[in-house]
Structures are given as C-alpha cells and as structure tokens.
Amino acid sequence: MKIDIDEAITISNSYLFSPLTRGADATSLPAFASPKAPPPAGRYWRTLRHLRASQLYYLVRHRLLSRNEISHWPEARVSVRVCQMPSTMGEWDPALARRIIHTGNVQFIEQAVPDSMQASWRTNEILRRQIFHANYCDFLNVDLTAPEESDLLCGAIRIALSWRDQNRLGTEIGWGQFFLSLRIVNWLKFLARNAARAKEIGNGAQIDQVLASLRVQVLSLESRLERDLLANHLLRNAKALVFAGALLEAPETNRWRVLGQRLLREQIAEQILPDGGHIERSPMYHAWILDDLLDIQHLFESRPPLVPECALEVSQGVKRMAQYLMEIVHPDGEIPLFNDSQLEVTRPTAQILEESVDLSQNLSKSAAVKAMCDTGYAVIRDPSSNSFLIFDCGPLGPDYQPGHGHSDVLSYELSLHGQRVIVDTGVSSYELGPERHYERSTAAHNTVRVDGVEQAEIWAGFRLGRRPAVSPIHFGEIEGCQFVRGAHTGYKHLDVMHSRAIIRLTSNSWCFVDTLSGKGNHKIESFIHFHPAIQLLPYTGTQTSSPELMVPRWVLEFSGMRYLFMVLGNGAIARTEAWYSPGFAVRMPQSVIHWTWEGMLPQMMVYAVVPEGTPPIRVRRPADHRSIELNHIVVPLQ
C-alpha cells in the first residue's frame, strides 16, 4: 500500500526537519544527464594522490583500527562553570524549540522503514534528515529559567537523558564526530543557561547524569578528531573542544581548552583565505563557519581564551568572512547555491550579517565588478536594476578535501530585478545514487560539457579524481560595461580548452561568450538552468536576418518583466526540463535550455539575456578569438 508523503513524514520527528517547500516530486533524471560510467583505471590513484599523508594515517586509524569504546573512560565529577551567558549568544528559534520540548518523544536512532515507504526518495530523505536534526539537539539551545517554564525545563532534561539511553553502544549515528561537535555545543549552551535553575527545582541528580554523558561525548570526540576529513569538520571539532574547555569543570578541562584553542587557531589560518572566503568554496558552509566563529567570539566575551591572540584571530576572521558573504549574496539576501549549498540550513544570512558586520558599509550604488581571487568567485552588481551575477572560476575545493565540489567551473547565477533567473541546480540529497551524481555533474550547472565528459572525475557521493586547473579571474570595466572571464583545463585530456567571458552592457543586457579551442571534432553542449518562477515562452516576433545580429529564441517572463534569450551560433537549441533543489528533499521542475553543437574546433558560442525592446546586439568575432566586439565595445577574451 502506498503511503502519502505527508502522512509518512509525520511518523517520526516531523517537527525537526521539513523541506523548504512542497513543490512537485520531480524525480526523473533529465534526458541530458550523463550516465554513470564504469570506474576507469587509476581513479583511486587520482583521488588518493591529493590527500595528505596525515589524512591517510587517520583514515586507517579511525575507520579500520579503532572503535568508539565509550565504556573505558572512568567516571569523574563534572560540573558547569559559573559564568554569565553572553546576551549576544542567541537562542535557537525559541518558539519552535519550546514546541519540540513540549512534544517530547524525540527519536535519535534510525528506525526501520516499512517496505511500503521505500519507493519514495523524498520520504526516506526527510526521515533521515529528521534523525540528523534530532542528533544536533539545536532545540535545547533555549533559556527555560522562567518560573512558569519549569515543566518545559524538566522535559528538556528528559530529552537529553533519552539521547543517552538510545545511544548506549557508541556505534549509533549520534556518535559520529560531526553530530558530536554540534550536539556538545548545544548541550553546553543549555546547561550554562539552565543548570542552576534545574537544581533549584530538584533536578540536580538528572543534571549530573546529563553532565556525565556530555563528558563522555567530549572524550569520544577528542579521541577521534576528524583529521582524516579536515576542512569544516575539523574546525567544528575545535569549536566543541573550545566550548567544553570554557564551560565544563572536569579532570580534562584544561587539556580540552588548550587543544581546542590551538586547533582553532590553526584552522582559522588555513581555512579562511586572504579574500575572506572559506577554503571549501561553498557559500553555505562559508555562512555556517562564520556563524560558528560568531558563537566563539561571544563565548570569549565571558570566558577569554588562554592567549589574547586567539580572540583577535577569531574577531578578524568574523570580519573578513562577513565582508565576503556580503559581497556574494543575491538581491534577495540569500546565498548562491554553488558546491553543495542549500537555503535555510544556516540561520538567515541577514541575521548572520547583522551580528558580524557594519551594514552601513553600503555596496557601490552603481554597477560594479569585483573579484575574490583566492576563492575564484567574481560578482557584477547593478543596484539601479537590482540585478546581480556571480561567476565561479575557482578550484572545486582544497585538493585534500574537495568533497563538496561540483563540476561547475565557469558556471554562474543571475538575478534580475531582485528575482533569481538563472540558477545552479542545488542539491537535494547527499545519498549515493544517480541523483547525487547528476547534481554534482557538469550538466547540472550553467557551463559547457565536451563530448559528454565531466569537467572533473566525480564519483561516489563526495569523491573526486581528475580535476580541472583554473586560470586567474580577469575582470574590468570598458565604456561603462563590466566583464569577467576565466578558463579551465578540465578537458585538456581531450585537447580542448574552455574559456568564458560574461559582459554586462549598459542596457542591463548580459552576454555570455564561450570559446572552445583545441584540435579535432567535438560535441559541445551548453546548459542554462532557469528558476522555477521563470516562464520560458517561444519567441514569435519578427527576426532580422544578419550574421552579426543575435537572434531571439525565447521570452523570459517573471514578476511583470519580459527579457529575451538570444543566441549567435550554429547547432541545435532546445528547451527541456530538469529540477531545481534549493534544499534537501526538494526537487522543483525547472526549464533548461540545452544548446548542442558538433564540429571542428575552434568554436565560439554566444548567448545573451536582454530586456525586451532592447535594440539587437551586433556581434563581431575576430578569427583569432582573442576578443569580441559587442555593439562596438571590444572586450578581450585572452
């Protein structure tokens, strides 16, 4: 019997995770998705050779040689340090937290899913995310010290002890280091706020049990720090140790404090690049790490670190990351969806920025272009039309940890008049399968695929073998028009080089110029993914026949606006469908333009998005492909 999705997701923890929007359950792979090919010889070598020796050591040590023996630590006295929680350290969604605590009966371990529910990927994804969010215990980060909330406080303590009772072996999902890192901080915030009040109302023994469990969790994390994964995972490990060292009184307190702060300083120096971006090049993880640093900054207000330099480095990291985040957000105030980013996983971006940067530092009031050269992003922002473009010409991530990287070099997102128009596909699931492979693939991004081959050798859910090298970003302004350009070597093994220039003309027309150079006969495919709110209609107006004038093919309608999609070049251009995933368990139907050309290189493909009524764009392409002329404005391509 088929169970309705809405009914199925209420079976367990339904209040802990819900998709951004119902949308439609569009689950069929797009027709243009590349099939998963058999693993090529050398894939493991091309993956492992980028890892650090220390990663390989800890990979073997943690996954093959060690077990999480939670019973071998002797009992010890544990208490909460007396300190005033900073008022700047906010609670987690107080209304929802109270509703969750009042409801109680939180399930922390995965339950067997009935066969009747196996067919729905969405149901299974939601159930799994509910388990994840249950183990984070964000809902315990709430102040319940008011006299009228004594029952809620007792309920919160029962939930914490329920976690202990459901996770007695040390092998359950909640003992994963990522879950430990988040939960340790949330339990510590809960105890720092509420432990004294709990003892006043006669729950001292229960608080001691929570503290005993918490100490074992910190010891478990300390013994298995994620030095095999590194990146954001290790920084979160450091945060948990910093909090434990600051807020717990236990035999290991000083050790945790020293280790946590040393690890924190090391990771800030490594993970925050000179331009302020996070080393994994994922806007969502950037915002999440920034929020973590804000938490630590607030903690240091009441519990200063061992050395003042640590607090200074955290504050400087917050400032640099916030300025970077402010540069890359869309006009709607939220992040682009590059590299495993989703919306509403972190706190709203506006809240994070409000706490971390002076918002009176207004961005340019006129159209301007800026590059963040270390991460490899560039932006063009036009406040007068509330339009914005972000261009990705960066590495897929640090070579030693590109797990969140996608085959998206030279992709972009475009907002017009405050509306997202051309978008990244996003990610609906981290689960291994053809859908995860598609969402990481070249075809899921607004870039070019050659001969049906991926830019990067993506495999499994988070693995990467061969990867493209990228050129430095070039950017500038010519006669009031802004441009960005870059290139990559992802198809070097096919004797093909792909470069792209994006030019914003003064009429708020956006031109995209792809140059494919190299040898031989090749199949070139360009993909343009539209936000579900964009209606794509065939252009039925009259067309001027000229080899130098761009030809309108579709009309884009949104929010009372009409733009034309225009092309210059040969090949087959068709409208097809795929899905847009702004969050886990969400796949919304979207329109995609798929432009295919086949022939001898070199080749130039040009398309544009222009306001309806704009005079046709005249394009002249020199034979050497070193520049392009758009309405008498010459833009260099090399």
XYZ file of C-alpha atoms in Angstrom:
638
model
C 0.000 0.000 0.000
C 1.415 3.388 -0.951
C 1.623 5.835 1.947
C 1.044 9.500 1.192
C 4.224 11.553 1.607
C 2.646 13.975 4.090
C 1.435 11.044 6.201
C 4.787 9.257 6.039
C 6.871 12.175 7.232
C 4.773 12.582 10.369
C 5.763 9.123 11.622
C 8.876 10.357 13.452
C 10.345 13.761 14.400
C 8.208 15.603 11.855
C 8.809 18.909 13.658
C 12.606 18.661 13.346
C 13.013 18.928 9.606
C 10.711 19.933 6.795
C 11.565 20.826 3.204
C 11.633 24.451 2.130
C 8.516 23.938 0.033
C 6.463 21.049 -1.198
C 6.915 21.790 -4.882
C 6.472 18.845 -7.212
C 8.143 15.493 -6.658
C 10.167 15.663 -9.875
C 12.489 12.699 -9.579
C 13.209 11.559 -13.134
C 16.742 12.231 -14.251
C 16.929 14.852 -17.022
C 17.324 13.476 -20.523
C 20.714 15.181 -20.852
C 22.153 13.734 -17.619
C 25.318 11.778 -18.273
C 25.115 8.094 -17.323
C 27.358 6.771 -14.589
C 30.223 5.096 -16.387
C 32.177 2.076 -15.090
C 35.066 3.195 -12.868
C 38.109 3.922 -15.039
C 41.510 2.520 -14.236
C 43.515 4.797 -11.999
C 40.533 6.544 -10.412
C 41.577 5.632 -6.879
C 45.126 6.812 -7.508
C 43.913 10.112 -8.985
C 41.822 10.575 -5.834
C 44.257 9.434 -3.153
C 47.327 11.184 -4.533
C 45.914 14.553 -3.495
C 45.448 13.550 0.149
C 47.919 14.461 2.844
C 49.882 11.648 4.447
C 48.298 12.543 7.787
C 44.835 12.049 6.292
C 45.712 8.561 5.125
C 47.115 7.735 8.550
C 43.991 8.879 10.394
C 41.743 7.287 7.777
C 43.247 3.895 8.577
C 43.398 4.574 12.303
C 39.795 5.726 12.683
C 37.999 3.503 10.226
C 39.921 0.270 10.414
C 41.864 0.066 13.668
C 39.854 1.889 16.326
C 36.439 1.527 17.876
C 34.488 4.064 19.860
C 34.751 2.357 23.249
C 32.643 4.676 25.371
C 32.755 2.450 28.455
C 36.507 2.545 29.094
C 36.614 6.095 30.483
C 36.341 6.038 34.309
C 33.641 8.129 35.899
C 34.599 11.553 37.218
C 32.946 14.530 38.795
C 31.669 17.059 36.252
C 30.032 20.427 36.737
C 29.211 23.558 34.784
C 31.482 26.553 35.204
C 29.660 29.502 36.710
C 29.568 32.211 34.079
C 27.036 34.551 32.561
C 25.958 33.501 29.072
C 26.568 36.493 26.796
C 23.326 38.180 25.763
C 24.709 38.256 22.237
C 24.656 34.444 22.064
C 21.132 33.947 20.817
C 18.800 31.030 21.291
C 17.728 28.649 18.542
C 14.202 29.507 17.295
C 12.687 29.804 20.809
C 9.069 29.189 19.771
C 9.853 26.035 17.783
C 12.278 24.812 20.461
C 9.572 25.030 23.120
C 7.112 23.205 20.884
C 9.614 20.380 20.294
C 10.407 20.073 24.002
C 6.717 20.114 24.886
C 6.012 17.370 22.346
C 8.980 15.280 23.550
C 9.493 11.682 22.429
C 12.404 12.573 20.150
C 13.836 9.623 18.222
C 17.636 9.729 17.929
C 18.314 6.422 16.195
C 17.204 5.382 12.725
C 14.104 3.260 12.630
C 13.414 0.516 10.090
C 11.384 1.976 7.232
C 8.398 -0.086 6.082
C 8.701 -1.563 2.603
C 5.701 0.458 1.535
C 7.728 3.648 2.032
C 10.888 2.565 0.231
C 9.658 3.796 -3.148
C 9.633 7.463 -2.133
C 13.089 9.000 -2.149
C 11.576 12.124 -0.637
C 10.082 10.313 2.341
C 13.327 8.490 3.065
C 15.346 11.692 2.689
C 13.070 13.545 5.103
C 13.161 10.751 7.669
C 16.961 10.678 7.532
C 17.233 14.473 7.877
C 14.913 14.319 10.882
C 17.306 11.895 12.558
C 20.226 14.195 11.743
C 18.496 17.248 13.204
C 17.398 15.305 16.259
C 21.027 14.447 16.984
C 22.139 18.058 16.545
C 19.865 18.983 19.513
C 19.609 22.618 18.372
C 16.245 22.801 20.139
C 17.965 22.538 23.554
C 19.724 25.860 22.924
C 16.992 27.792 24.724
C 16.579 29.626 28.040
C 13.983 27.918 30.263
C 14.769 29.627 33.573
C 11.446 31.464 33.913
C 9.390 30.073 36.831
C 6.440 29.308 34.573
C 8.650 27.127 32.341
C 9.740 24.603 34.965
C 7.807 21.805 33.249
C 9.492 22.592 29.936
C 12.891 22.567 31.643
C 12.187 19.133 33.096
C 11.078 17.976 29.655
C 14.312 19.218 28.090
C 16.372 17.290 30.636
C 14.355 14.164 29.894
C 15.110 14.554 26.174
C 18.854 14.820 26.855
C 18.752 11.695 29.014
C 16.685 9.991 26.329
C 19.583 10.591 23.918
C 21.893 8.869 26.387
C 19.519 5.924 26.764
C 19.056 5.491 23.000
C 22.798 5.691 22.284
C 24.490 3.312 24.717
C 26.781 1.405 22.327
C 28.955 4.147 20.821
C 28.222 2.889 17.305
C 24.933 4.722 16.720
C 24.754 7.560 14.199
C 24.725 10.134 17.002
C 28.316 9.211 17.914
C 29.575 10.436 14.561
C 32.088 13.227 15.089
C 30.055 15.811 13.165
C 26.971 15.116 15.293
C 29.068 15.165 18.458
C 30.557 18.550 17.560
C 27.170 20.207 17.085
C 25.410 18.488 19.992
C 28.192 19.150 22.529
C 27.898 22.892 21.897
C 24.092 22.847 22.112
C 24.085 20.832 25.345
C 26.679 23.171 26.842
C 24.586 26.221 25.945
C 21.563 24.527 27.523
C 23.451 23.685 30.715
C 25.111 27.093 31.023
C 21.692 28.724 30.802
C 19.581 26.264 32.755
C 21.629 24.000 35.084
C 21.383 26.275 38.132
C 17.633 26.667 37.743
C 17.216 22.891 37.236
C 18.944 22.231 40.555
C 16.720 24.790 42.270
C 13.606 22.833 41.233
C 15.026 19.490 42.360
C 16.620 18.143 39.170
C 20.225 18.195 40.370
C 20.679 14.427 40.024
C 19.374 14.472 36.461
C 21.694 17.361 35.564
C 24.627 15.338 36.919
C 23.620 12.473 34.624
C 23.479 14.823 31.631
C 26.922 16.166 32.540
C 28.358 12.663 32.860
C 27.057 11.776 29.388
C 28.373 15.055 27.984
C 31.869 14.414 29.343
C 31.967 11.012 27.613
C 30.831 12.653 24.371
C 33.661 15.194 24.558
C 36.178 12.428 25.330
C 34.877 10.427 22.369
C 35.267 13.410 20.053
C 38.730 14.235 21.389
C 39.902 10.674 20.696
C 38.611 10.724 17.118
C 39.136 14.234 15.791
C 38.357 14.369 12.080
C 41.926 14.756 10.920
C 41.109 12.412 8.055
C 38.463 14.778 6.625
C 39.834 18.140 7.832
C 38.132 21.324 6.492
C 34.858 22.413 8.120
C 34.552 19.171 10.122
C 37.829 19.730 11.979
C 37.003 23.368 12.682
C 33.703 22.257 14.235
C 35.604 19.695 16.327
C 37.757 22.583 17.563
C 34.694 24.664 18.417
C 33.246 21.855 20.542
C 36.528 21.493 22.455
C 36.744 25.260 22.962
C 33.241 25.286 24.447
C 33.936 22.243 26.622
C 37.155 23.763 27.924
C 35.384 27.015 28.730
C 32.131 25.765 30.284
C 32.851 22.375 31.882
C 34.671 21.580 35.117
C 36.132 18.102 34.602
C 39.535 16.424 35.008
C 40.197 17.033 31.298
C 39.068 20.678 31.171
C 42.485 22.284 30.794
C 43.508 19.758 28.157
C 40.384 20.459 26.125
C 40.881 24.197 26.472
C 44.483 24.087 25.253
C 43.794 21.632 22.425
C 40.615 23.361 21.263
C 42.136 26.822 21.095
C 45.321 25.594 19.406
C 43.317 23.673 16.820
C 41.000 26.641 16.319
C 43.866 28.995 15.552
C 45.442 26.509 13.144
C 42.194 26.029 11.250
C 41.330 29.725 11.053
C 44.736 30.354 9.483
C 44.237 27.527 6.984
C 40.542 27.678 6.186
C 39.898 31.415 5.823
C 41.544 32.540 2.603
C 43.051 36.025 2.147
C 39.930 37.278 0.330
C 37.771 36.185 3.293
C 36.233 33.137 1.626
C 36.147 29.664 3.120
C 38.573 27.171 1.626
C 35.827 24.745 0.509
C 34.279 27.398 -1.793
C 30.734 26.521 -0.669
C 28.633 29.592 0.212
C 26.518 27.569 2.655
C 29.492 26.173 4.557
C 31.049 29.643 4.489
C 27.966 31.060 6.245
C 27.892 28.141 8.678
C 31.558 28.548 9.661
C 31.059 32.298 10.041
C 28.178 31.584 12.435
C 30.440 29.192 14.371
C 33.087 31.891 14.732
C 30.428 34.325 15.942
C 29.485 31.798 18.630
C 33.114 31.528 19.736
C 33.517 35.300 19.685
C 30.507 35.625 22.018
C 31.866 32.874 24.280
C 35.182 34.694 24.628
C 33.304 37.741 25.966
C 32.684 35.864 29.234
C 35.417 33.212 29.082
C 38.505 34.793 27.448
C 40.933 32.437 25.729
C 44.303 31.469 27.126
C 46.104 33.909 24.822
C 44.604 37.206 23.591
C 45.774 36.474 20.029
C 43.165 33.723 19.784
C 40.280 36.137 20.405
C 41.805 38.621 17.965
C 42.132 35.999 15.239
C 38.508 34.947 15.730
C 37.314 38.564 15.505
C 39.374 39.214 12.393
C 38.045 36.001 10.835
C 34.470 37.076 11.546
C 35.050 40.453 9.931
C 36.699 39.082 6.784
C 34.175 36.275 6.293
C 31.241 38.646 6.818
C 32.541 41.136 4.273
C 32.982 38.306 1.778
C 29.480 36.951 2.466
C 28.000 40.404 1.971
C 29.609 40.541 -1.482
C 28.243 37.215 -2.760
C 24.592 37.279 -1.639
C 21.817 37.729 -4.191
C 19.476 40.740 -4.042
C 17.009 38.513 -2.155
C 19.564 38.476 0.675
C 20.486 34.801 0.416
C 23.461 32.796 -0.824
C 24.101 31.289 -4.262
C 23.771 27.503 -4.453
C 27.255 26.534 -5.620
C 29.060 23.476 -4.211
C 26.501 21.681 -2.044
C 24.792 24.847 -0.851
C 21.152 24.900 0.197
C 18.906 27.605 1.571
C 17.734 27.697 5.206
C 20.318 25.242 6.529
C 22.054 28.018 8.446
C 20.411 30.941 10.165
C 19.099 33.528 7.685
C 22.060 35.269 6.091
C 20.692 38.678 7.095
C 20.822 37.685 10.784
C 24.398 36.439 10.500
C 25.496 39.623 8.739
C 23.657 41.864 11.183
C 25.673 40.358 14.041
C 29.014 40.365 12.308
C 29.457 43.388 10.070
C 28.548 47.057 9.934
C 25.733 47.057 7.384
C 26.073 50.815 6.988
C 29.040 49.995 4.747
C 26.895 50.149 1.637
C 27.978 48.445 -1.531
C 28.552 50.536 -4.634
C 25.448 52.416 -5.765
C 26.363 51.994 -9.438
C 27.101 48.897 -11.465
C 30.435 47.464 -10.408
C 32.519 44.337 -10.842
C 34.634 42.715 -8.161
C 36.691 39.526 -7.945
C 37.540 37.402 -4.923
C 40.640 35.941 -6.498
C 41.622 33.457 -3.785
C 38.316 31.588 -3.789
C 37.831 32.159 -7.522
C 34.497 33.994 -7.495
C 33.623 37.263 -9.217
C 30.474 39.370 -8.995
C 28.813 42.057 -11.077
C 26.198 44.034 -9.142
C 23.868 46.703 -10.510
C 21.870 48.355 -7.703
C 19.901 50.524 -10.151
C 18.157 47.459 -11.624
C 18.599 45.273 -8.517
C 20.499 42.812 -10.710
C 23.414 40.597 -9.778
C 25.676 37.942 -11.286
C 28.121 35.647 -9.525
C 30.708 33.781 -11.601
C 32.587 30.670 -10.443
C 36.117 30.309 -11.770
C 37.692 28.744 -8.712
C 39.048 25.336 -7.767
C 36.478 22.738 -6.757
C 37.809 22.981 -3.212
C 41.103 22.327 -1.433
C 42.900 19.469 -3.179
C 42.983 17.438 0.035
C 39.203 17.805 0.620
C 37.049 18.641 -2.425
C 34.077 16.602 -1.160
C 31.596 19.443 -1.630
C 32.991 20.419 -5.031
C 30.894 20.105 -8.187
C 31.803 20.103 -11.892
C 30.816 23.754 -12.139
C 33.851 25.698 -13.333
C 32.778 28.818 -15.297
C 29.181 28.427 -14.112
C 27.210 31.384 -12.780
C 23.938 32.535 -11.227
C 21.996 35.603 -12.378
C 19.330 37.683 -10.642
C 17.358 40.377 -12.465
C 15.210 42.963 -10.690
C 15.573 41.039 -7.441
C 14.400 37.719 -8.923
C 16.701 34.727 -9.365
C 16.569 33.959 -13.070
C 19.446 31.621 -13.998
C 20.295 29.314 -11.119
C 22.510 26.485 -10.004
C 20.667 23.168 -9.653
C 21.491 22.972 -5.948
C 21.450 19.678 -4.046
C 18.505 17.608 -2.852
C 20.375 14.767 -1.157
C 23.806 13.610 -0.040
C 22.795 9.974 -0.512
C 24.814 7.936 -3.003
C 22.961 7.381 -6.281
C 22.394 8.685 -9.821
C 20.616 11.799 -8.495
C 23.584 12.807 -6.366
C 25.867 12.132 -9.334
C 23.713 14.338 -11.579
C 23.602 17.226 -9.106
C 27.415 17.261 -8.983
C 27.780 16.846 -12.765
C 28.666 19.403 -15.419
C 25.187 19.271 -16.970
C 23.579 20.372 -13.685
C 25.381 23.729 -13.916
C 25.374 26.693 -16.259
C 28.520 25.734 -18.092
C 29.790 23.648 -21.030
C 30.258 19.900 -21.418
C 32.569 18.431 -24.068
C 31.988 15.020 -25.683
C 29.664 14.016 -22.841
C 32.626 14.012 -20.420
C 32.611 15.617 -16.971
C 34.877 18.566 -16.200
C 36.013 16.653 -13.125
C 36.095 12.963 -12.266
C 33.278 12.942 -9.710
C 32.424 9.623 -8.102
C 30.714 8.159 -5.051
C 28.957 10.903 -3.098
C 31.931 13.117 -2.211
C 34.931 11.795 -4.138
C 36.950 13.491 -6.853
C 39.708 12.072 -9.049
C 40.915 14.096 -12.043
C 40.142 17.753 -11.513
C 40.470 20.913 -13.617
C 43.035 23.606 -13.080
C 41.626 27.126 -13.384
C 43.059 30.358 -14.720
C 43.142 33.532 -12.646
C 39.939 35.565 -12.917
C 40.173 38.592 -15.173
C 37.711 41.411 -14.687
C 37.268 45.054 -15.533
C 35.129 47.808 -16.986
C 35.078 49.143 -20.552
C 32.980 52.182 -21.501
C 30.585 51.630 -18.627
C 30.263 47.878 -19.253
C 31.554 45.293 -16.785
C 33.114 41.961 -17.656
C 34.583 38.859 -16.004
C 36.372 35.986 -17.683
C 38.226 32.790 -16.900
C 39.295 29.413 -18.280
C 39.899 25.856 -17.108
C 41.784 22.725 -18.185
C 39.124 20.142 -17.371
C 39.145 18.929 -20.984
C 42.867 19.073 -21.546
C 42.923 15.279 -21.938
C 40.554 15.784 -24.902
C 42.804 18.509 -26.373
C 40.141 21.130 -25.608
C 40.358 24.357 -23.612
C 37.196 26.136 -22.456
C 37.179 29.845 -21.662
C 34.211 32.084 -20.887
C 33.608 35.818 -20.730
C 30.480 37.417 -19.271
C 29.741 41.027 -20.170
C 27.080 43.310 -18.740
C 26.148 46.020 -21.234
C 24.745 49.393 -20.173
C 21.170 48.374 -21.083
C 21.260 45.635 -18.413
C 21.890 43.143 -21.193
C 24.037 40.171 -20.181
C 26.194 38.451 -22.806
C 27.909 35.067 -22.374
C 30.769 34.157 -24.680
C 32.153 30.608 -24.683
C 35.329 29.896 -26.624
C 36.348 26.292 -27.274
C 39.864 25.986 -28.623
C 41.909 22.923 -29.430
C 42.054 20.180 -32.008
C 39.696 17.752 -33.694
C 35.961 17.215 -33.989
C 33.989 17.547 -30.752
C 30.451 17.702 -29.385
C 29.900 20.854 -27.350
C 26.880 21.257 -25.058
C 25.908 24.399 -23.150
C 23.316 24.299 -20.331
C 21.275 27.213 -18.952
C 19.060 26.413 -15.918
C 16.159 28.731 -15.035
C 14.486 29.325 -11.709
C 11.031 27.676 -11.485
C 9.442 31.139 -11.254
C 10.660 31.965 -14.775
C 8.223 31.242 -17.583
C 10.029 30.357 -20.819
C 7.998 31.041 -23.978
C 8.998 30.649 -27.638
C 9.776 33.944 -29.331
C 7.220 34.616 -32.066
C 8.220 38.100 -33.202
C 9.922 39.067 -36.420
C 13.645 38.485 -36.705
C 16.264 40.387 -38.662
C 18.478 38.100 -40.701
C 22.120 39.080 -40.296
C 25.212 37.008 -39.477
C 26.227 39.692 -36.949
C 22.924 40.161 -35.094
C 21.905 37.952 -32.200
C 18.669 36.045 -32.784
C 15.920 35.952 -30.097
C 14.721 32.411 -29.370
C 12.734 32.612 -26.108
C 10.911 35.146 -23.953
C 11.545 35.082 -20.198
C 8.564 36.257 -18.136
C 8.756 36.937 -14.380
C 7.275 39.451 -11.959
C 5.811 41.525 -14.772
C 9.162 41.712 -16.575
C 9.989 40.374 -20.042
C 13.500 39.546 -21.215
C 14.666 37.864 -24.396
C 17.066 34.949 -24.632
C 19.189 35.485 -27.768
C 21.875 33.398 -29.469
C 24.542 33.707 -32.124
C 25.935 30.474 -33.481
C 25.010 27.186 -35.076
C 23.746 23.947 -33.603
C 20.538 22.634 -32.078
C 18.890 24.652 -29.296
C 16.045 23.104 -27.345
C 14.048 23.740 -24.195
C 13.945 20.763 -21.845
C 13.270 20.129 -18.163
C 15.257 19.246 -15.067
C 14.860 20.018 -11.363
C 15.876 22.810 -9.020
C 16.858 21.875 -5.453
C 17.196 24.837 -3.082
C 17.167 22.411 -0.143
C 17.282 18.784 0.929
C 14.271 16.704 -0.179
C 13.181 19.395 -2.667
C 13.112 18.900 -6.436
C 11.099 21.526 -8.289
C 10.576 21.360 -12.061
C 12.555 23.940 -13.997
C 13.167 24.862 -17.622
C 16.611 24.278 -19.111
C 17.983 25.485 -22.438
C 20.251 22.843 -23.953
C 22.425 24.079 -26.840
C 24.363 21.422 -28.748
C 26.945 21.994 -31.468
C 29.274 19.487 -33.127
C 32.222 20.148 -35.421
C 35.864 21.114 -35.728
C 37.426 23.481 -33.227
C 37.933 26.337 -32.561
C 34.372 27.431 -31.976
C 32.663 30.383 -30.286
C 29.123 30.197 -28.847
C 27.427 33.431 -27.760
C 24.107 33.953 -25.999
C 22.519 36.865 -24.169
C 19.674 37.783 -21.808
C 18.361 41.246 -22.703
C 15.311 43.366 -21.798
C 12.547 43.124 -24.381
C 12.662 46.138 -26.661
C 16.444 46.471 -26.488
C 17.978 47.043 -29.937
C 19.588 43.882 -31.336
C 23.146 43.252 -30.178
C 25.656 43.325 -33.013
C 28.497 40.851 -32.554
C 31.771 40.723 -34.445
C 34.136 37.823 -33.795
C 37.749 38.154 -34.935
C 39.151 34.986 -36.466
C 41.812 34.665 -33.748
C 39.146 34.595 -30.969
C 41.261 36.921 -28.849
C 38.467 39.469 -28.447
C 34.822 40.080 -29.245
C 33.028 43.248 -30.288
C 29.555 43.847 -28.848
C 27.801 46.967 -30.148
C 31.215 48.499 -30.942
C 32.616 47.688 -27.490
C 35.683 45.454 -27.784
C 36.115 43.020 -24.908
C 39.335 40.991 -24.639
C 38.879 37.217 -24.372
C 42.504 36.398 -23.541
